[in-house]
Amino acid sequence: MNSNKRSTAVDAIRGLSLLGILMANMLIFQYGMFGKDELHYFQPSTLDQISHDMLKVFVEGSFMPIFTFLFGYSMIKMRESLINKGLKYGRSFFRRSVLLIVLGLLHSIFIWEGDILLFYGAIGLFLVLFVKRKVKTIMIWGVLLLTLVSLFGYGSVEPVAGETERMESYVKQSIEVYGSGTYSEILNFRSTEEMPIDLPDWLVLLVILIAPLMSAPMFLFGMVAAKRGRFLHPSMEIKLYLRWALLVPVGLGLKTAAVMLGTTHSWSGVFTMLGGPLLALGYLYLFASLYAFSSQQSIVIRAFEAVGRMSLTNYLSQSVVCVLIFYGFGLGWFGKLGVLQGTLLAVLIYSVLAAGSLLWLKRFRSGPVERLLRMGTYWSWSGRAKPKEAAPVAAVSAAEFPGDGPPAT
């Protein structure tokens, strides 16, 4: 396979993850960050409740980890590419992380509070510690962290005095503000309204400290896949994909048990936090096997690839489109559409953006946001890392260790 051909499988998987992410995020767009788990304030129908449980099992917490996996994967590939060009990777990693943090801040403040780019930028700085580690070391850390994070979910949390009343007040106020408020009123509500969950300061600090650990396993598993050269030759790895795809029923079983037991059961959190990543890995490899069997001329496959190549642009576009549909300064459909209808709307929005991505990539090499990010990452108007002229072998090997190699151009 040529280099362009080899990269398309990862693009397609990334495109698939954005579809699931939009379907999960549609609950937040429709009901708010806290309202999505308090549907009883929206007079849900039986269909809404069933659809909500189905999303919890099949979608929530199992598509964002795919995107996370591929973020770790891309870090290794980016490092390999820079080293092959005789360049140091530390500076490029740092610039990319800072740009993602800034972009995430702007997105979360001015468009939608459910941003994940800020977190990705921050954890990218932490993951630099692992890029030079051996595959076995990274794998051990990934498994240990996944086990530890899952155990954090054990136990039930009973609402403290007055919390139920605060939640009711907050959700009802959010229905009014998001559904009919102006842009400035919504910004003011997000920035000034007190959160309905009363957590002690020590617990808030603990949550902040362990937050990176909760997503770290999937980042690390992605690094392992990149170091092992996975997804470069899909037709030669079908048996491997099918073996890992067996995690689909395992993940579905754990998440189904969590939903059936309810949030008050002590083991519900463990099943959710373990089932989500396992199902994500199963989905990822199942789709990879389908990709390997499919025709590369399939419009569906090409659409997934196009969305994946323009993942940042599409992610931000999803936010803009959805806030204009659900918030008061747009159509004002907040809390009015229904869970199943919202899921179908997500598929429609994704399809339109996929068509737009296909058309865009007929004329340009990358999406507009991706181009800006590459320009800032590589500090180049062309958006490409400039290889050193006639870089000697010694210089390339020295670039494996930040600070020991030649300065990047």
mmCIF file of C-alpha atoms in Angstrom:
data_model
loop_
_atom_site.group_PDB
_atom_site.id
_atom_site.type_symbol
_atom_site.label_atom_id
_atom_site.label_comp_id
_atom_site.label_asym_id
_atom_site.label_seq_id
_atom_site.Cartn_x
_atom_site.Cartn_y
_atom_site.Cartn_z
ATOM 1 C CA MET A 1 0.000 0.000 0.000
ATOM 2 C CA ASN A 2 1.125 3.562 -0.604
ATOM 3 C CA SER A 3 1.312 5.987 2.314
ATOM 4 C CA ASN A 4 -1.957 7.725 1.443
ATOM 5 C CA LYS A 5 -3.802 4.433 1.297
ATOM 6 C CA ARG A 6 -2.445 3.294 4.638
ATOM 7 C CA SER A 7 -3.735 6.347 6.494
ATOM 8 C CA THR A 8 -7.345 6.048 5.398
ATOM 9 C CA ALA A 9 -8.365 3.343 7.894
ATOM 10 C CA VAL A 10 -7.545 5.584 10.856
ATOM 11 C CA ASP A 11 -9.361 8.492 9.181
ATOM 12 C CA ALA A 12 -12.468 6.338 8.738
ATOM 13 C CA ILE A 13 -12.419 5.145 12.357
ATOM 14 C CA ARG A 14 -12.032 8.731 13.549
ATOM 15 C CA GLY A 15 -14.989 9.710 11.367
ATOM 16 C CA LEU A 16 -17.082 6.938 12.913
ATOM 17 C CA SER A 17 -16.198 8.148 16.413
ATOM 18 C CA LEU A 18 -17.488 11.637 15.593
ATOM 19 C CA LEU A 19 -20.887 10.189 14.675
ATOM 20 C CA GLY A 20 -21.167 8.474 18.055
ATOM 21 C CA ILE A 21 -19.868 11.565 19.851
ATOM 22 C CA LEU A 22 -22.562 13.711 18.232
ATOM 23 C CA MET A 23 -25.272 11.207 19.160
ATOM 24 C CA ALA A 24 -24.113 11.241 22.793
ATOM 25 C CA ASN A 25 -23.648 15.016 22.882
ATOM 26 C CA MET A 26 -27.143 15.496 21.482
ATOM 27 C CA LEU A 27 -28.477 14.692 24.957
ATOM 28 C CA ILE A 28 -26.480 17.617 26.370
ATOM 29 C CA PHE A 29 -27.504 19.940 23.546
ATOM 30 C CA GLN A 30 -31.148 19.030 24.136
ATOM 31 C CA TYR A 31 -31.299 18.847 27.936
ATOM 32 C CA GLY A 32 -28.145 20.459 29.314
ATOM 33 C CA MET A 33 -25.122 19.090 31.132
ATOM 34 C CA PHE A 34 -27.146 18.128 34.218
ATOM 35 C CA GLY A 35 -30.598 17.839 32.662
ATOM 36 C CA LYS A 36 -29.592 14.918 30.437
ATOM 37 C CA ASP A 37 -29.650 12.651 33.497
ATOM 38 C CA GLU A 38 -32.743 14.310 34.985
ATOM 39 C CA LEU A 39 -35.216 13.668 32.176
ATOM 40 C CA HIS A 40 -38.174 13.568 34.561
ATOM 41 C CA TYR A 41 -38.122 17.377 34.572
ATOM 42 C CA PHE A 42 -38.889 17.297 30.824
ATOM 43 C CA GLN A 43 -41.985 15.050 31.011
ATOM 44 C CA PRO A 44 -40.395 12.259 28.973
ATOM 45 C CA SER A 45 -42.485 9.697 27.155
ATOM 46 C CA THR A 46 -41.901 5.951 27.453
ATOM 47 C CA LEU A 47 -40.102 6.124 24.096
ATOM 48 C CA ASP A 48 -37.818 8.835 25.473
ATOM 49 C CA GLN A 49 -36.922 6.716 28.493
ATOM 50 C CA ILE A 50 -36.234 3.608 26.418
ATOM 51 C CA SER A 51 -34.173 5.615 23.906
ATOM 52 C CA HIS A 52 -32.224 7.206 26.738
ATOM 53 C CA ASP A 53 -31.315 3.818 28.207
ATOM 54 C CA MET A 54 -30.329 2.526 24.761
ATOM 55 C CA LEU A 55 -28.003 5.479 24.258
ATOM 56 C CA LYS A 56 -26.457 4.850 27.660
ATOM 57 C CA VAL A 57 -25.720 1.248 26.701
ATOM 58 C CA PHE A 58 -24.706 1.538 23.049
ATOM 59 C CA VAL A 59 -23.329 5.074 22.712
ATOM 60 C CA GLU A 60 -22.532 7.091 25.844
ATOM 61 C CA GLY A 61 -18.974 6.644 27.058
ATOM 62 C CA SER A 62 -17.977 4.385 24.157
ATOM 63 C CA PHE A 63 -17.279 6.704 21.213
ATOM 64 C CA MET A 64 -15.308 9.453 22.902
ATOM 65 C CA PRO A 65 -12.777 6.780 24.014
ATOM 66 C CA ILE A 66 -12.294 5.850 20.339
ATOM 67 C CA PHE A 67 -11.375 9.455 19.586
ATOM 68 C CA THR A 68 -9.107 9.381 22.642
ATOM 69 C CA PHE A 69 -7.441 6.176 21.424
ATOM 70 C CA LEU A 70 -6.717 7.796 18.065
ATOM 71 C CA PHE A 71 -5.302 10.901 19.744
ATOM 72 C CA GLY A 72 -2.678 8.735 21.426
ATOM 73 C CA TYR A 73 -2.145 6.918 18.128
ATOM 74 C CA SER A 74 -1.544 10.194 16.291
ATOM 75 C CA MET A 75 1.021 11.363 18.859
ATOM 76 C CA ILE A 76 3.237 8.376 18.095
ATOM 77 C CA LYS A 77 2.843 8.786 14.339
ATOM 78 C CA MET A 78 3.570 12.500 14.607
ATOM 79 C CA ARG A 79 6.726 11.778 16.588
ATOM 80 C CA GLU A 80 7.878 9.176 14.067
ATOM 81 C CA SER A 81 7.306 11.585 11.198
ATOM 82 C CA LEU A 82 9.271 14.397 12.842
ATOM 83 C CA ILE A 83 12.163 12.114 13.775
ATOM 84 C CA ASN A 84 12.336 10.814 10.197
ATOM 85 C CA LYS A 85 12.735 14.422 9.069
ATOM 86 C CA GLY A 86 15.544 15.011 11.529
ATOM 87 C CA LEU A 87 13.440 17.274 13.752
ATOM 88 C CA LYS A 88 12.788 17.411 17.484
ATOM 89 C CA TYR A 89 9.215 16.600 18.429
ATOM 90 C CA GLY A 90 8.983 18.228 21.875
ATOM 91 C CA ARG A 91 8.409 21.745 20.582
ATOM 92 C CA SER A 92 5.757 20.668 18.104
ATOM 93 C CA PHE A 93 3.926 18.667 20.781
ATOM 94 C CA PHE A 94 3.998 21.632 23.130
ATOM 95 C CA ARG A 95 2.706 24.080 20.526
ATOM 96 C CA ARG A 96 -0.085 21.730 19.486
ATOM 97 C CA SER A 97 -1.163 21.211 23.091
ATOM 98 C CA VAL A 98 -1.225 24.949 23.785
ATOM 99 C CA LEU A 99 -3.255 25.592 20.634
ATOM 100 C CA LEU A 100 -5.786 22.904 21.599
ATOM 101 C CA ILE A 101 -6.088 24.415 25.080
ATOM 102 C CA VAL A 102 -6.736 27.882 23.638
ATOM 103 C CA LEU A 103 -9.187 26.539 21.063
ATOM 104 C CA GLY A 104 -10.953 24.539 23.778
ATOM 105 C CA LEU A 105 -11.262 27.583 26.026
ATOM 106 C CA LEU A 106 -12.790 29.660 23.227
ATOM 107 C CA HIS A 107 -15.155 26.827 22.305
ATOM 108 C CA SER A 108 -16.307 26.200 25.884
ATOM 109 C CA ILE A 109 -16.809 29.881 26.700
ATOM 110 C CA PHE A 110 -18.380 31.243 23.539
ATOM 111 C CA ILE A 111 -20.097 28.235 21.905
ATOM 112 C CA TRP A 112 -20.751 25.198 24.114
ATOM 113 C CA GLU A 113 -19.730 24.102 27.590
ATOM 114 C CA GLY A 114 -19.286 20.428 26.630
ATOM 115 C CA ASP A 115 -15.861 21.018 25.074
ATOM 116 C CA ILE A 116 -13.196 18.290 25.125
ATOM 117 C CA LEU A 117 -10.391 20.035 23.221
ATOM 118 C CA LEU A 118 -9.084 21.828 26.306
ATOM 119 C CA PHE A 119 -8.740 18.500 28.112
ATOM 120 C CA TYR A 120 -7.008 16.909 25.111
ATOM 121 C CA GLY A 121 -4.515 19.731 24.956
ATOM 122 C CA ALA A 122 -3.757 19.467 28.660
ATOM 123 C CA ILE A 123 -3.391 15.695 28.757
ATOM 124 C CA GLY A 124 -1.224 15.845 25.627
ATOM 125 C CA LEU A 125 1.472 17.491 27.763
ATOM 126 C CA PHE A 126 1.220 14.631 30.255
ATOM 127 C CA LEU A 127 1.354 11.928 27.576
ATOM 128 C CA VAL A 128 4.716 13.133 26.289
ATOM 129 C CA LEU A 129 6.131 11.163 29.231
ATOM 130 C CA PHE A 130 5.091 7.931 27.485
ATOM 131 C CA VAL A 131 5.981 8.495 23.822
ATOM 132 C CA LYS A 132 9.485 7.005 24.181
ATOM 133 C CA ARG A 133 8.484 4.149 26.450
ATOM 134 C CA LYS A 134 8.481 0.544 25.277
ATOM 135 C CA VAL A 135 5.231 -1.071 24.129
ATOM 136 C CA LYS A 136 5.160 -3.439 27.101
ATOM 137 C CA THR A 137 5.614 -0.571 29.567
ATOM 138 C CA ILE A 138 2.825 1.502 28.016
ATOM 139 C CA MET A 139 0.516 -1.512 27.907
ATOM 140 C CA ILE A 140 1.090 -2.304 31.580
ATOM 141 C CA TRP A 141 0.349 1.282 32.549
ATOM 142 C CA GLY A 142 -2.804 1.274 30.429
ATOM 143 C CA VAL A 143 -4.175 -1.905 32.012
ATOM 144 C CA LEU A 144 -3.294 -0.782 35.539
ATOM 145 C CA LEU A 145 -4.920 2.620 35.077
ATOM 146 C CA LEU A 146 -8.045 1.086 33.521
ATOM 147 C CA THR A 147 -8.376 -1.256 36.499
ATOM 148 C CA LEU A 148 -7.773 1.540 38.988
ATOM 149 C CA VAL A 149 -10.220 3.921 37.312
ATOM 150 C CA SER A 150 -12.900 1.232 37.181
ATOM 151 C CA LEU A 151 -12.521 0.555 40.905
ATOM 152 C CA PHE A 152 -13.047 4.270 41.574
ATOM 153 C CA GLY A 153 -16.604 3.721 40.386
ATOM 154 C CA TYR A 154 -17.429 1.381 43.264
ATOM 155 C CA GLY A 155 -19.953 2.606 45.785
ATOM 156 C CA SER A 156 -23.116 4.646 45.728
ATOM 157 C CA VAL A 157 -23.440 8.359 46.315
ATOM 158 C CA GLU A 158 -26.483 9.501 48.200
ATOM 159 C CA PRO A 159 -27.656 13.082 47.577
ATOM 160 C CA VAL A 160 -26.837 15.447 50.423
ATOM 161 C CA ALA A 161 -29.471 17.558 52.116
ATOM 162 C CA GLY A 162 -30.923 20.116 49.747
ATOM 163 C CA GLU A 163 -29.161 18.777 46.646
ATOM 164 C CA THR A 164 -32.368 17.473 45.058
ATOM 165 C CA GLU A 165 -33.997 20.889 45.448
ATOM 166 C CA ARG A 166 -30.940 22.648 43.983
ATOM 167 C CA MET A 167 -30.910 20.254 41.027
ATOM 168 C CA GLU A 168 -34.595 20.846 40.346
ATOM 169 C CA SER A 169 -34.136 24.618 40.543
ATOM 170 C CA TYR A 170 -31.064 24.533 38.291
ATOM 171 C CA VAL A 171 -32.607 22.320 35.608
ATOM 172 C CA LYS A 172 -35.858 24.285 35.491
ATOM 173 C CA GLN A 173 -33.939 27.517 35.211
ATOM 174 C CA SER A 174 -31.770 26.061 32.449
ATOM 175 C CA ILE A 175 -34.918 25.113 30.506
ATOM 176 C CA GLU A 176 -36.011 28.728 30.590
ATOM 177 C CA VAL A 177 -32.620 30.262 29.835
ATOM 178 C CA TYR A 178 -31.426 27.863 27.138
ATOM 179 C CA GLY A 179 -34.832 27.554 25.508
ATOM 180 C CA SER A 180 -35.653 31.252 25.188
ATOM 181 C CA GLY A 181 -32.655 33.238 26.402
ATOM 182 C CA THR A 182 -30.452 35.499 24.323
ATOM 183 C CA TYR A 183 -26.828 34.708 23.572
ATOM 184 C CA SER A 184 -25.596 37.007 26.365
ATOM 185 C CA GLU A 185 -28.121 35.588 28.860
ATOM 186 C CA ILE A 186 -26.949 32.038 28.168
ATOM 187 C CA LEU A 187 -23.289 33.043 28.552
ATOM 188 C CA ASN A 188 -24.110 34.763 31.826
ATOM 189 C CA PHE A 189 -26.030 31.721 33.112
ATOM 190 C CA ARG A 190 -23.124 29.386 32.373
ATOM 191 C CA SER A 191 -20.547 31.640 34.003
ATOM 192 C CA THR A 192 -22.438 32.809 37.099
ATOM 193 C CA GLU A 193 -25.017 30.181 38.047
ATOM 194 C CA GLU A 194 -23.966 27.997 40.964
ATOM 195 C CA MET A 195 -23.626 24.297 40.157
ATOM 196 C CA PRO A 196 -26.408 22.109 41.631
ATOM 197 C CA ILE A 197 -23.966 19.574 43.069
ATOM 198 C CA ASP A 198 -22.493 20.487 46.435
ATOM 199 C CA LEU A 199 -19.025 18.946 46.611
ATOM 200 C CA PRO A 200 -16.470 19.626 49.351
ATOM 201 C CA ASP A 201 -13.266 21.341 48.225
ATOM 202 C CA TRP A 202 -11.129 18.258 48.841
ATOM 203 C CA LEU A 203 -13.361 16.169 46.608
ATOM 204 C CA VAL A 204 -13.274 18.775 43.828
ATOM 205 C CA LEU A 205 -9.474 18.739 44.008
ATOM 206 C CA LEU A 206 -9.444 14.929 43.918
ATOM 207 C CA VAL A 207 -11.680 14.888 40.842
ATOM 208 C CA ILE A 208 -9.370 17.355 39.085
ATOM 209 C CA LEU A 209 -6.326 15.258 39.924
ATOM 210 C CA ILE A 210 -7.767 11.928 38.778
ATOM 211 C CA ALA A 211 -9.551 13.267 35.678
ATOM 212 C CA PRO A 212 -6.509 12.685 33.421
ATOM 213 C CA LEU A 213 -6.176 9.146 34.781
ATOM 214 C CA MET A 214 -9.746 8.310 33.750
ATOM 215 C CA SER A 215 -9.011 8.822 30.044
ATOM 216 C CA ALA A 216 -5.324 7.920 30.099
ATOM 217 C CA PRO A 217 -5.826 4.162 29.425
ATOM 218 C CA MET A 218 -7.343 4.732 25.980
ATOM 219 C CA PHE A 219 -4.628 7.248 25.086
ATOM 220 C CA LEU A 220 -2.016 4.684 26.076
ATOM 221 C CA PHE A 221 -3.714 1.835 24.180
ATOM 222 C CA GLY A 222 -3.686 4.061 21.100
ATOM 223 C CA MET A 223 0.046 4.595 21.538
ATOM 224 C CA VAL A 224 0.561 0.839 21.751
ATOM 225 C CA ALA A 225 -1.405 0.319 18.527
ATOM 226 C CA ALA A 226 0.688 2.948 16.733
ATOM 227 C CA LYS A 227 3.992 1.491 17.934
ATOM 228 C CA ARG A 228 2.865 -1.940 16.736
ATOM 229 C CA GLY A 229 1.891 -0.548 13.334
ATOM 230 C CA ARG A 230 -1.810 -1.376 13.590
ATOM 231 C CA PHE A 231 -4.305 -0.203 10.932
ATOM 232 C CA LEU A 232 -1.584 0.307 8.325
ATOM 233 C CA HIS A 233 -2.488 -2.850 6.391
ATOM 234 C CA PRO A 234 -6.147 -3.613 7.233
ATOM 235 C CA SER A 235 -6.495 -6.528 4.812
ATOM 236 C CA MET A 236 -3.602 -8.310 6.553
ATOM 237 C CA GLU A 237 -4.933 -7.799 10.083
ATOM 238 C CA ILE A 238 -8.531 -8.990 9.763
ATOM 239 C CA LYS A 239 -8.096 -11.943 12.162
ATOM 240 C CA LEU A 240 -6.625 -9.620 14.781
ATOM 241 C CA TYR A 241 -9.522 -7.184 14.373
ATOM 242 C CA LEU A 242 -12.112 -9.942 14.719
ATOM 243 C CA ARG A 243 -10.527 -11.235 17.934
ATOM 244 C CA TRP A 244 -10.609 -7.806 19.551
ATOM 245 C CA ALA A 245 -14.140 -7.239 18.230
ATOM 246 C CA LEU A 246 -15.258 -9.889 20.740
ATOM 247 C CA LEU A 247 -15.056 -7.099 23.314
ATOM 248 C CA VAL A 248 -18.328 -5.725 21.905
ATOM 249 C CA PRO A 249 -20.587 -8.215 23.726
ATOM 250 C CA VAL A 250 -18.432 -7.907 26.862
ATOM 251 C CA GLY A 251 -18.767 -4.118 26.925
ATOM 252 C CA LEU A 252 -22.469 -4.239 26.096
ATOM 253 C CA GLY A 253 -23.050 -6.750 28.884
ATOM 254 C CA LEU A 254 -21.298 -4.605 31.486
ATOM 255 C CA LYS A 255 -23.068 -1.398 30.441
ATOM 256 C CA THR A 256 -26.454 -3.134 30.292
ATOM 257 C CA ALA A 257 -25.930 -4.446 33.816
ATOM 258 C CA ALA A 258 -25.065 -0.929 34.987
ATOM 259 C CA VAL A 259 -28.272 0.516 33.525
ATOM 260 C CA MET A 260 -30.432 -2.286 34.922
ATOM 261 C CA LEU A 261 -28.896 -2.009 38.411
ATOM 262 C CA GLY A 262 -29.378 1.752 38.508
ATOM 263 C CA THR A 263 -27.089 4.527 39.688
ATOM 264 C CA THR A 264 -27.596 3.721 43.375
ATOM 265 C CA HIS A 265 -26.082 0.224 43.160
ATOM 266 C CA SER A 266 -22.500 -0.073 44.397
ATOM 267 C CA TRP A 267 -21.238 -1.948 41.319
ATOM 268 C CA SER A 268 -23.034 0.150 38.728
ATOM 269 C CA GLY A 269 -20.195 2.661 38.462
ATOM 270 C CA VAL A 270 -17.591 -0.086 38.057
ATOM 271 C CA PHE A 271 -19.544 -1.724 35.232
ATOM 272 C CA THR A 272 -20.011 1.622 33.485
ATOM 273 C CA MET A 273 -16.393 2.756 33.768
ATOM 274 C CA LEU A 274 -15.035 -0.605 32.653
ATOM 275 C CA GLY A 275 -17.694 -1.368 30.048
ATOM 276 C CA GLY A 276 -17.349 1.969 28.236
ATOM 277 C CA PRO A 277 -13.677 1.603 27.198
ATOM 278 C CA LEU A 278 -14.016 -2.137 26.485
ATOM 279 C CA LEU A 279 -16.980 -1.498 24.205
ATOM 280 C CA ALA A 280 -15.027 1.321 22.548
ATOM 281 C CA LEU A 281 -12.163 -1.053 21.754
ATOM 282 C CA GLY A 282 -14.648 -3.617 20.450
ATOM 283 C CA TYR A 283 -16.364 -1.042 18.234
ATOM 284 C CA LEU A 284 -13.016 0.208 16.954
ATOM 285 C CA TYR A 285 -11.768 -3.200 15.873
ATOM 286 C CA LEU A 286 -15.166 -4.310 14.577
ATOM 287 C CA PHE A 287 -15.309 -1.264 12.330
ATOM 288 C CA ALA A 288 -11.703 -1.864 11.266
ATOM 289 C CA SER A 289 -12.655 -5.389 10.159
ATOM 290 C CA LEU A 290 -15.655 -4.052 8.234
ATOM 291 C CA TYR A 291 -13.384 -1.460 6.674
ATOM 292 C CA ALA A 292 -10.942 -4.170 5.585
ATOM 293 C CA PHE A 293 -13.750 -6.097 3.852
ATOM 294 C CA SER A 294 -15.391 -3.040 2.265
ATOM 295 C CA SER A 295 -14.815 -1.459 -1.106
ATOM 296 C CA GLN A 296 -12.661 1.647 -0.967
ATOM 297 C CA GLN A 297 -15.023 3.224 -3.486
ATOM 298 C CA SER A 298 -17.981 2.962 -1.097
ATOM 299 C CA ILE A 299 -19.514 6.392 -0.558
ATOM 300 C CA VAL A 300 -20.138 5.542 3.107
ATOM 301 C CA ILE A 301 -16.487 4.639 3.699
ATOM 302 C CA ARG A 302 -15.311 7.732 1.831
ATOM 303 C CA ALA A 303 -17.671 9.872 3.923
ATOM 304 C CA PHE A 304 -16.265 8.483 7.184
ATOM 305 C CA GLU A 305 -12.743 9.103 5.886
ATOM 306 C CA ALA A 306 -13.567 12.695 4.918
ATOM 307 C CA VAL A 307 -15.100 13.475 8.313
ATOM 308 C CA GLY A 308 -12.087 11.894 10.024
ATOM 309 C CA ARG A 309 -9.629 13.985 8.021
ATOM 310 C CA MET A 310 -11.557 17.104 9.053
ATOM 311 C CA SER A 311 -12.343 15.964 12.604
ATOM 312 C CA LEU A 312 -11.663 19.285 14.356
ATOM 313 C CA THR A 313 -13.614 21.292 11.806
ATOM 314 C CA ASN A 314 -16.532 18.884 11.995
ATOM 315 C CA TYR A 315 -16.491 18.720 15.802
ATOM 316 C CA LEU A 316 -16.727 22.499 16.074
ATOM 317 C CA SER A 317 -19.306 22.655 13.285
ATOM 318 C CA GLN A 318 -21.489 20.180 15.167
ATOM 319 C CA SER A 319 -21.475 22.512 18.165
ATOM 320 C CA VAL A 320 -22.375 25.591 16.126
ATOM 321 C CA VAL A 321 -25.208 23.838 14.293
ATOM 322 C CA CYS A 322 -26.690 22.285 17.438
ATOM 323 C CA VAL A 323 -26.666 25.432 19.596
ATOM 324 C CA LEU A 324 -28.414 27.262 16.758
ATOM 325 C CA ILE A 325 -31.076 24.560 16.712
ATOM 326 C CA PHE A 326 -31.672 24.167 20.458
ATOM 327 C CA TYR A 327 -30.797 27.486 22.099
ATOM 328 C CA GLY A 328 -33.033 30.517 22.416
ATOM 329 C CA PHE A 329 -31.034 32.687 20.009
ATOM 330 C CA GLY A 330 -31.693 30.021 17.363
ATOM 331 C CA LEU A 331 -34.751 27.807 16.912
ATOM 332 C CA GLY A 332 -35.224 27.330 20.665
ATOM 333 C CA TRP A 333 -35.909 23.576 20.568
ATOM 334 C CA PHE A 334 -34.231 22.983 23.941
ATOM 335 C CA GLY A 335 -35.965 20.096 25.727
ATOM 336 C CA LYS A 336 -38.728 19.885 23.119
ATOM 337 C CA LEU A 337 -37.608 17.404 20.492
ATOM 338 C CA GLY A 338 -37.328 14.032 22.238
ATOM 339 C CA VAL A 339 -34.447 11.594 22.675
ATOM 340 C CA LEU A 340 -35.041 9.375 19.641
ATOM 341 C CA GLN A 341 -35.820 12.349 17.427
ATOM 342 C CA GLY A 342 -32.627 14.001 18.624
ATOM 343 C CA THR A 343 -30.638 10.895 17.722
ATOM 344 C CA LEU A 344 -32.111 10.872 14.223
ATOM 345 C CA LEU A 345 -31.334 14.583 13.925
ATOM 346 C CA ALA A 346 -27.730 13.809 14.878
ATOM 347 C CA VAL A 347 -27.490 11.337 11.994
ATOM 348 C CA LEU A 348 -28.941 13.946 9.629
ATOM 349 C CA ILE A 349 -26.516 16.664 10.769
ATOM 350 C CA TYR A 350 -23.612 14.245 10.486
ATOM 351 C CA SER A 351 -24.661 13.275 6.958
ATOM 352 C CA VAL A 352 -24.796 16.901 5.835
ATOM 353 C CA LEU A 353 -21.390 17.645 7.353
ATOM 354 C CA ALA A 354 -19.974 14.488 5.766
ATOM 355 C CA ALA A 355 -21.214 15.594 2.345
ATOM 356 C CA GLY A 356 -19.676 19.007 2.946
ATOM 357 C CA SER A 357 -16.389 17.379 3.962
ATOM 358 C CA LEU A 358 -16.279 15.328 0.765
ATOM 359 C CA LEU A 359 -16.826 18.439 -1.327
ATOM 360 C CA TRP A 360 -14.243 20.448 0.622
ATOM 361 C CA LEU A 361 -11.538 17.803 0.270
ATOM 362 C CA LYS A 362 -11.988 17.762 -3.486
ATOM 363 C CA ARG A 363 -10.400 21.214 -3.517
ATOM 364 C CA PHE A 364 -8.271 21.333 -0.375
ATOM 365 C CA ARG A 365 -5.881 18.946 1.369
ATOM 366 C CA SER A 366 -7.286 19.487 4.862
ATOM 367 C CA GLY A 367 -10.034 21.247 6.769
ATOM 368 C CA PRO A 368 -9.692 24.954 7.691
ATOM 369 C CA VAL A 369 -9.251 24.384 11.440
ATOM 370 C CA GLU A 370 -6.837 21.516 10.795
ATOM 371 C CA ARG A 371 -4.785 23.791 8.539
ATOM 372 C CA LEU A 372 -4.566 26.501 11.208
ATOM 373 C CA LEU A 373 -3.606 23.941 13.843
ATOM 374 C CA ARG A 374 -0.852 22.526 11.627
ATOM 375 C CA MET A 375 0.466 26.006 10.879
ATOM 376 C CA GLY A 376 0.759 26.730 14.586
ATOM 377 C CA THR A 377 2.121 23.280 15.451
ATOM 378 C CA TYR A 378 4.904 23.335 12.877
ATOM 379 C CA TRP A 379 5.306 27.136 12.892
ATOM 380 C CA SER A 380 5.042 27.114 9.117
ATOM 381 C CA TRP A 381 2.750 28.930 6.657
ATOM 382 C CA SER A 382 2.521 25.724 4.629
ATOM 383 C CA GLY A 383 1.320 23.749 7.651
ATOM 384 C CA ARG A 384 4.067 21.178 7.150
ATOM 385 C CA ALA A 385 7.138 20.306 9.137
ATOM 386 C CA LYS A 386 10.209 21.291 7.167
ATOM 387 C CA PRO A 387 12.760 18.465 7.056
ATOM 388 C CA LYS A 388 16.408 19.268 7.628
ATOM 389 C CA GLU A 389 18.454 19.311 4.475
ATOM 390 C CA ALA A 390 20.532 16.169 4.196
ATOM 391 C CA ALA A 391 20.029 15.332 7.874
ATOM 392 C CA PRO A 392 22.795 12.873 8.914
ATOM 393 C CA VAL A 393 21.874 9.575 10.517
ATOM 394 C CA ALA A 394 23.407 10.646 13.830
ATOM 395 C CA ALA A 395 21.200 13.713 13.954
ATOM 396 C CA VAL A 396 18.067 11.645 13.348
ATOM 397 C CA SER A 397 18.854 9.223 16.155
ATOM 398 C CA ALA A 398 19.713 12.069 18.500
ATOM 399 C CA ALA A 399 16.283 13.560 17.879
ATOM 400 C CA GLU A 400 14.833 10.621 19.762
ATOM 401 C CA PHE A 401 15.808 12.488 22.937
ATOM 402 C CA PRO A 402 14.468 16.036 23.277
ATOM 403 C CA GLY A 403 17.259 18.471 23.950
ATOM 404 C CA ASP A 404 20.033 16.262 22.570
ATOM 405 C CA GLY A 405 19.246 16.569 18.894
ATOM 406 C CA PRO A 406 19.740 19.482 16.485
ATOM 407 C CA PRO A 407 17.385 22.473 16.756
ATOM 408 C CA ALA A 408 14.228 22.264 14.668
ATOM 409 C CA THR A 409 13.953 24.546 11.654
#
